[in-house]
Amino acid sequence: MGKLIVGTFLILGLAFYELSGGSDFVPESRITQVATAEVIEEAPAPEVTRASNATLVNVAAEPEPTPVPEAEILQAVAEVVEEEAEPAPAPVEIAVTEPEPLDLRLVGSSRVNMRAGPGTTYAVLDTLDGGTQTEVIEVNADGWARVRISDTGQIGWMAERLLSDG
């Protein structure tokens, strides 16, 4: 087997040597051309106007006193006193509806995956132990229940068949 590999290597080497020109091989000479760049003279920069070096002094303006019209204040107070108090509105009866009872269920199997969506293709959010209390929020047509864990408040999906009434 070793002789076959060495023989094949020699035949391939000889074929490459002959295809590349053999002893008559002369590498191509390339003509290189050096590009010369034109030197562009820059125009002189415009002169920048500068502020004078005079010392600046901060001067605080004194606020002018604003006169307070006393007559208008007294008149406004008099108007407020003259207004009569409005009678209190009649009590309004509010209909109180009883909240729907929570659909609480327990995890029926020993370990159940709670997922990010209704199906096994979604990521596992948590693995719940058997007996964990959950609140069923909704159940879709495929048999997946959207649940909230009573202890942590975490929401996810699990197969409804893995939940027992509790």
PDB file of C-alpha atoms in Angstrom:
ATOM      1  CA  MET A   1       0.000   0.000   0.000  1.00  0.00           C
ATOM      2  CA  GLY A   2       2.896   2.340   0.793  1.00  0.00           C
ATOM      3  CA  LYS A   3       4.408   1.760  -2.661  1.00  0.00           C
ATOM      4  CA  LEU A   4       1.105   2.748  -4.277  1.00  0.00           C
ATOM      5  CA  ILE A   5       0.958   6.018  -2.353  1.00  0.00           C
ATOM      6  CA  VAL A   6       4.586   6.920  -3.153  1.00  0.00           C
ATOM      7  CA  GLY A   7       4.108   5.996  -6.834  1.00  0.00           C
ATOM      8  CA  THR A   8       0.927   8.086  -7.104  1.00  0.00           C
ATOM      9  CA  PHE A   9       2.663  11.042  -5.438  1.00  0.00           C
ATOM     10  CA  LEU A  10       5.561  10.850  -7.959  1.00  0.00           C
ATOM     11  CA  ILE A  11       3.220  10.621 -10.968  1.00  0.00           C
ATOM     12  CA  LEU A  12       1.194  13.622  -9.786  1.00  0.00           C
ATOM     13  CA  GLY A  13       4.381  15.628  -9.142  1.00  0.00           C
ATOM     14  CA  LEU A  14       5.704  14.864 -12.646  1.00  0.00           C
ATOM     15  CA  ALA A  15       2.351  15.797 -14.222  1.00  0.00           C
ATOM     16  CA  PHE A  16       2.310  19.128 -12.364  1.00  0.00           C
ATOM     17  CA  TYR A  17       5.912  19.847 -13.428  1.00  0.00           C
ATOM     18  CA  GLU A  18       5.136  19.221 -17.108  1.00  0.00           C
ATOM     19  CA  LEU A  19       1.866  21.180 -17.082  1.00  0.00           C
ATOM     20  CA  SER A  20       3.551  24.211 -15.540  1.00  0.00           C
ATOM     21  CA  GLY A  21       6.133  24.391 -18.334  1.00  0.00           C
ATOM     22  CA  GLY A  22       8.818  21.983 -17.197  1.00  0.00           C
ATOM     23  CA  SER A  23      12.407  23.128 -17.660  1.00  0.00           C
ATOM     24  CA  ASP A  24      11.295  25.860 -20.126  1.00  0.00           C
ATOM     25  CA  PHE A  25       9.237  27.644 -17.437  1.00  0.00           C
ATOM     26  CA  VAL A  26       9.858  31.390 -17.332  1.00  0.00           C
ATOM     27  CA  PRO A  27       7.830  33.451 -14.883  1.00  0.00           C
ATOM     28  CA  GLU A  28       5.882  36.274 -16.485  1.00  0.00           C
ATOM     29  CA  SER A  29       7.442  39.631 -16.021  1.00  0.00           C
ATOM     30  CA  ARG A  30       5.066  42.322 -15.087  1.00  0.00           C
ATOM     31  CA  ILE A  31       5.485  45.868 -16.088  1.00  0.00           C
ATOM     32  CA  THR A  32       4.892  48.061 -13.134  1.00  0.00           C
ATOM     33  CA  GLN A  33       4.011  51.641 -13.567  1.00  0.00           C
ATOM     34  CA  VAL A  34       4.498  54.160 -10.829  1.00  0.00           C
ATOM     35  CA  ALA A  35       1.801  56.758 -10.684  1.00  0.00           C
ATOM     36  CA  THR A  36       2.880  60.254  -9.892  1.00  0.00           C
ATOM     37  CA  ALA A  37       0.562  62.430  -7.936  1.00  0.00           C
ATOM     38  CA  GLU A  38       0.148  66.072  -8.711  1.00  0.00           C
ATOM     39  CA  VAL A  39       0.985  68.384  -5.879  1.00  0.00           C
ATOM     40  CA  ILE A  40      -1.832  70.816  -5.278  1.00  0.00           C
ATOM     41  CA  GLU A  41      -0.954  73.996  -3.504  1.00  0.00           C
ATOM     42  CA  GLU A  42      -3.436  74.863  -0.833  1.00  0.00           C
ATOM     43  CA  ALA A  43      -4.913  78.320  -0.654  1.00  0.00           C
ATOM     44  CA  PRO A  44      -4.010  80.219   2.496  1.00  0.00           C
ATOM     45  CA  ALA A  45      -6.569  79.820   5.262  1.00  0.00           C
ATOM     46  CA  PRO A  46      -8.831  82.825   5.807  1.00  0.00           C
ATOM     47  CA  GLU A  47      -7.961  84.957   8.785  1.00  0.00           C
ATOM     48  CA  VAL A  48     -10.189  84.272  11.761  1.00  0.00           C
ATOM     49  CA  THR A  49     -11.685  87.221  13.595  1.00  0.00           C
ATOM     50  CA  ARG A  50     -10.920  87.085  17.278  1.00  0.00           C
ATOM     51  CA  ALA A  51     -12.594  88.785  20.226  1.00  0.00           C
ATOM     52  CA  SER A  52     -10.705  91.461  22.057  1.00  0.00           C
ATOM     53  CA  ASN A  53      -8.949  90.549  25.275  1.00  0.00           C
ATOM     54  CA  ALA A  54     -10.844  93.165  27.283  1.00  0.00           C
ATOM     55  CA  THR A  55     -11.916  92.118  30.768  1.00  0.00           C
ATOM     56  CA  LEU A  56     -15.598  91.252  31.036  1.00  0.00           C
ATOM     57  CA  VAL A  57     -17.474  92.115  34.212  1.00  0.00           C
ATOM     58  CA  ASN A  58     -20.641  90.391  35.425  1.00  0.00           C
ATOM     59  CA  VAL A  59     -23.361  92.847  36.328  1.00  0.00           C
ATOM     60  CA  ALA A  60     -26.442  91.599  38.119  1.00  0.00           C
ATOM     61  CA  ALA A  61     -29.625  93.449  37.260  1.00  0.00           C
ATOM     62  CA  GLU A  62     -31.769  94.475  40.211  1.00  0.00           C
ATOM     63  CA  PRO A  63     -35.366  93.289  39.855  1.00  0.00           C
ATOM     64  CA  GLU A  64     -37.995  95.971  39.823  1.00  0.00           C
ATOM     65  CA  PRO A  65     -40.587  95.655  42.582  1.00  0.00           C
ATOM     66  CA  THR A  66     -44.016  94.686  41.273  1.00  0.00           C
ATOM     67  CA  PRO A  67     -46.886  96.591  42.872  1.00  0.00           C
ATOM     68  CA  VAL A  68     -49.651  94.378  44.277  1.00  0.00           C
ATOM     69  CA  PRO A  69     -53.160  95.666  43.540  1.00  0.00           C
ATOM     70  CA  GLU A  70     -54.973  95.421  46.870  1.00  0.00           C
ATOM     71  CA  ALA A  71     -58.429  96.298  45.589  1.00  0.00           C
ATOM     72  CA  GLU A  72     -58.628  93.274  43.292  1.00  0.00           C
ATOM     73  CA  ILE A  73     -57.634  90.861  46.080  1.00  0.00           C
ATOM     74  CA  LEU A  74     -60.276  92.182  48.448  1.00  0.00           C
ATOM     75  CA  GLN A  75     -62.916  92.054  45.736  1.00  0.00           C
ATOM     76  CA  ALA A  76     -62.022  88.439  44.841  1.00  0.00           C
ATOM     77  CA  VAL A  77     -62.219  87.387  48.508  1.00  0.00           C
ATOM     78  CA  ALA A  78     -65.612  89.045  48.818  1.00  0.00           C
ATOM     79  CA  GLU A  79     -66.897  87.162  45.769  1.00  0.00           C
ATOM     80  CA  VAL A  80     -65.770  83.811  47.193  1.00  0.00           C
ATOM     81  CA  VAL A  81     -67.530  84.489  50.493  1.00  0.00           C
ATOM     82  CA  GLU A  82     -70.750  85.486  48.745  1.00  0.00           C
ATOM     83  CA  GLU A  83     -70.982  82.270  46.729  1.00  0.00           C
ATOM     84  CA  GLU A  84     -73.401  79.756  48.157  1.00  0.00           C
ATOM     85  CA  ALA A  85     -72.287  76.215  48.799  1.00  0.00           C
ATOM     86  CA  GLU A  86     -73.648  73.763  46.246  1.00  0.00           C
ATOM     87  CA  PRO A  87     -75.719  70.899  47.628  1.00  0.00           C
ATOM     88  CA  ALA A  88     -73.962  67.520  47.721  1.00  0.00           C
ATOM     89  CA  PRO A  89     -74.861  65.226  44.820  1.00  0.00           C
ATOM     90  CA  ALA A  90     -77.302  62.411  45.468  1.00  0.00           C
ATOM     91  CA  PRO A  91     -75.646  59.081  46.304  1.00  0.00           C
ATOM     92  CA  VAL A  92     -75.172  56.844  43.286  1.00  0.00           C
ATOM     93  CA  GLU A  93     -75.817  53.143  43.546  1.00  0.00           C
ATOM     94  CA  ILE A  94     -73.043  51.036  42.043  1.00  0.00           C
ATOM     95  CA  ALA A  95     -73.796  47.521  40.896  1.00  0.00           C
ATOM     96  CA  VAL A  96     -71.171  45.175  42.301  1.00  0.00           C
ATOM     97  CA  THR A  97     -70.567  42.033  40.311  1.00  0.00           C
ATOM     98  CA  GLU A  98     -69.082  39.053  42.017  1.00  0.00           C
ATOM     99  CA  PRO A  99     -65.688  38.088  40.561  1.00  0.00           C
ATOM    100  CA  GLU A 100     -65.415  34.811  38.710  1.00  0.00           C
ATOM    101  CA  PRO A 101     -64.147  32.043  40.934  1.00  0.00           C
ATOM    102  CA  LEU A 102     -60.525  31.166  40.218  1.00  0.00           C
ATOM    103  CA  ASP A 103     -59.883  27.931  38.338  1.00  0.00           C
ATOM    104  CA  LEU A 104     -57.246  26.501  40.692  1.00  0.00           C
ATOM    105  CA  ARG A 105     -55.627  23.190  39.776  1.00  0.00           C
ATOM    106  CA  LEU A 106     -52.683  21.122  40.939  1.00  0.00           C
ATOM    107  CA  VAL A 107     -49.856  19.712  38.830  1.00  0.00           C
ATOM    108  CA  GLY A 108     -50.809  16.042  38.472  1.00  0.00           C
ATOM    109  CA  SER A 109     -47.500  14.461  37.399  1.00  0.00           C
ATOM    110  CA  SER A 110     -44.257  14.309  39.352  1.00  0.00           C
ATOM    111  CA  ARG A 111     -42.363  16.807  37.085  1.00  0.00           C
ATOM    112  CA  VAL A 112     -44.016  18.955  34.396  1.00  0.00           C
ATOM    113  CA  ASN A 113     -42.373  21.479  32.052  1.00  0.00           C
ATOM    114  CA  MET A 114     -43.993  24.925  31.913  1.00  0.00           C
ATOM    115  CA  ARG A 115     -43.347  26.426  28.479  1.00  0.00           C
ATOM    116  CA  ALA A 116     -43.291  29.882  26.871  1.00  0.00           C
ATOM    117  CA  GLY A 117     -46.055  28.960  24.416  1.00  0.00           C
ATOM    118  CA  PRO A 118     -48.711  26.344  23.680  1.00  0.00           C
ATOM    119  CA  GLY A 119     -46.618  23.501  22.264  1.00  0.00           C
ATOM    120  CA  THR A 120     -43.469  21.462  22.759  1.00  0.00           C
ATOM    121  CA  THR A 121     -41.569  23.654  20.289  1.00  0.00           C
ATOM    122  CA  TYR A 122     -41.514  26.540  22.794  1.00  0.00           C
ATOM    123  CA  ALA A 123     -38.758  27.031  25.374  1.00  0.00           C
ATOM    124  CA  VAL A 124     -39.096  25.530  28.859  1.00  0.00           C
ATOM    125  CA  LEU A 125     -39.535  28.313  31.433  1.00  0.00           C
ATOM    126  CA  ASP A 126     -39.675  26.167  34.570  1.00  0.00           C
ATOM    127  CA  THR A 127     -40.127  22.571  35.701  1.00  0.00           C
ATOM    128  CA  LEU A 128     -42.917  22.226  38.262  1.00  0.00           C
ATOM    129  CA  ASP A 129     -43.090  19.523  40.903  1.00  0.00           C
ATOM    130  CA  GLY A 130     -46.235  17.477  41.451  1.00  0.00           C
ATOM    131  CA  GLY A 131     -48.806  19.194  43.673  1.00  0.00           C
ATOM    132  CA  THR A 132     -47.833  22.758  42.699  1.00  0.00           C
ATOM    133  CA  GLN A 133     -50.957  24.938  42.756  1.00  0.00           C
ATOM    134  CA  THR A 134     -51.707  26.854  39.550  1.00  0.00           C
ATOM    135  CA  GLU A 135     -54.455  29.158  38.345  1.00  0.00           C
ATOM    136  CA  VAL A 136     -55.743  28.324  34.855  1.00  0.00           C
ATOM    137  CA  ILE A 137     -56.081  31.544  32.851  1.00  0.00           C
ATOM    138  CA  GLU A 138     -57.232  30.018  29.557  1.00  0.00           C
ATOM    139  CA  VAL A 139     -57.333  26.728  27.672  1.00  0.00           C
ATOM    140  CA  ASN A 140     -56.889  26.654  23.891  1.00  0.00           C
ATOM    141  CA  ALA A 141     -58.434  24.189  21.432  1.00  0.00           C
ATOM    142  CA  ASP A 142     -55.245  22.069  21.260  1.00  0.00           C
ATOM    143  CA  GLY A 143     -55.438  21.138  24.946  1.00  0.00           C
ATOM    144  CA  TRP A 144     -52.800  23.566  26.237  1.00  0.00           C
ATOM    145  CA  ALA A 145     -53.603  25.587  29.356  1.00  0.00           C
ATOM    146  CA  ARG A 146     -52.137  28.999  30.116  1.00  0.00           C
ATOM    147  CA  VAL A 147     -51.434  28.961  33.848  1.00  0.00           C
ATOM    148  CA  ARG A 148     -50.148  31.253  36.597  1.00  0.00           C
ATOM    149  CA  ILE A 149     -48.180  29.676  39.452  1.00  0.00           C
ATOM    150  CA  SER A 150     -49.889  30.692  42.699  1.00  0.00           C
ATOM    151  CA  ASP A 151     -46.641  31.001  44.690  1.00  0.00           C
ATOM    152  CA  THR A 152     -44.496  33.014  42.255  1.00  0.00           C
ATOM    153  CA  GLY A 153     -46.991  34.585  39.825  1.00  0.00           C
ATOM    154  CA  GLN A 154     -45.016  33.245  36.840  1.00  0.00           C
ATOM    155  CA  ILE A 155     -47.160  32.678  33.728  1.00  0.00           C
ATOM    156  CA  GLY A 156     -46.616  29.918  31.169  1.00  0.00           C
ATOM    157  CA  TRP A 157     -48.231  27.059  29.240  1.00  0.00           C
ATOM    158  CA  MET A 158     -48.584  23.341  30.001  1.00  0.00           C
ATOM    159  CA  ALA A 159     -50.691  20.463  28.731  1.00  0.00           C
ATOM    160  CA  GLU A 160     -54.115  20.543  30.382  1.00  0.00           C
ATOM    161  CA  ARG A 161     -54.116  16.752  30.799  1.00  0.00           C
ATOM    162  CA  LEU A 162     -51.204  17.106  33.267  1.00  0.00           C
ATOM    163  CA  LEU A 163     -53.305  19.251  35.629  1.00  0.00           C
ATOM    164  CA  SER A 164     -55.662  17.724  38.184  1.00  0.00           C
ATOM    165  CA  ASP A 165     -58.654  19.396  39.819  1.00  0.00           C
ATOM    166  CA  GLY A 166     -57.628  20.798  43.110  1.00  0.00           C
TER     167      GLY A 166
END
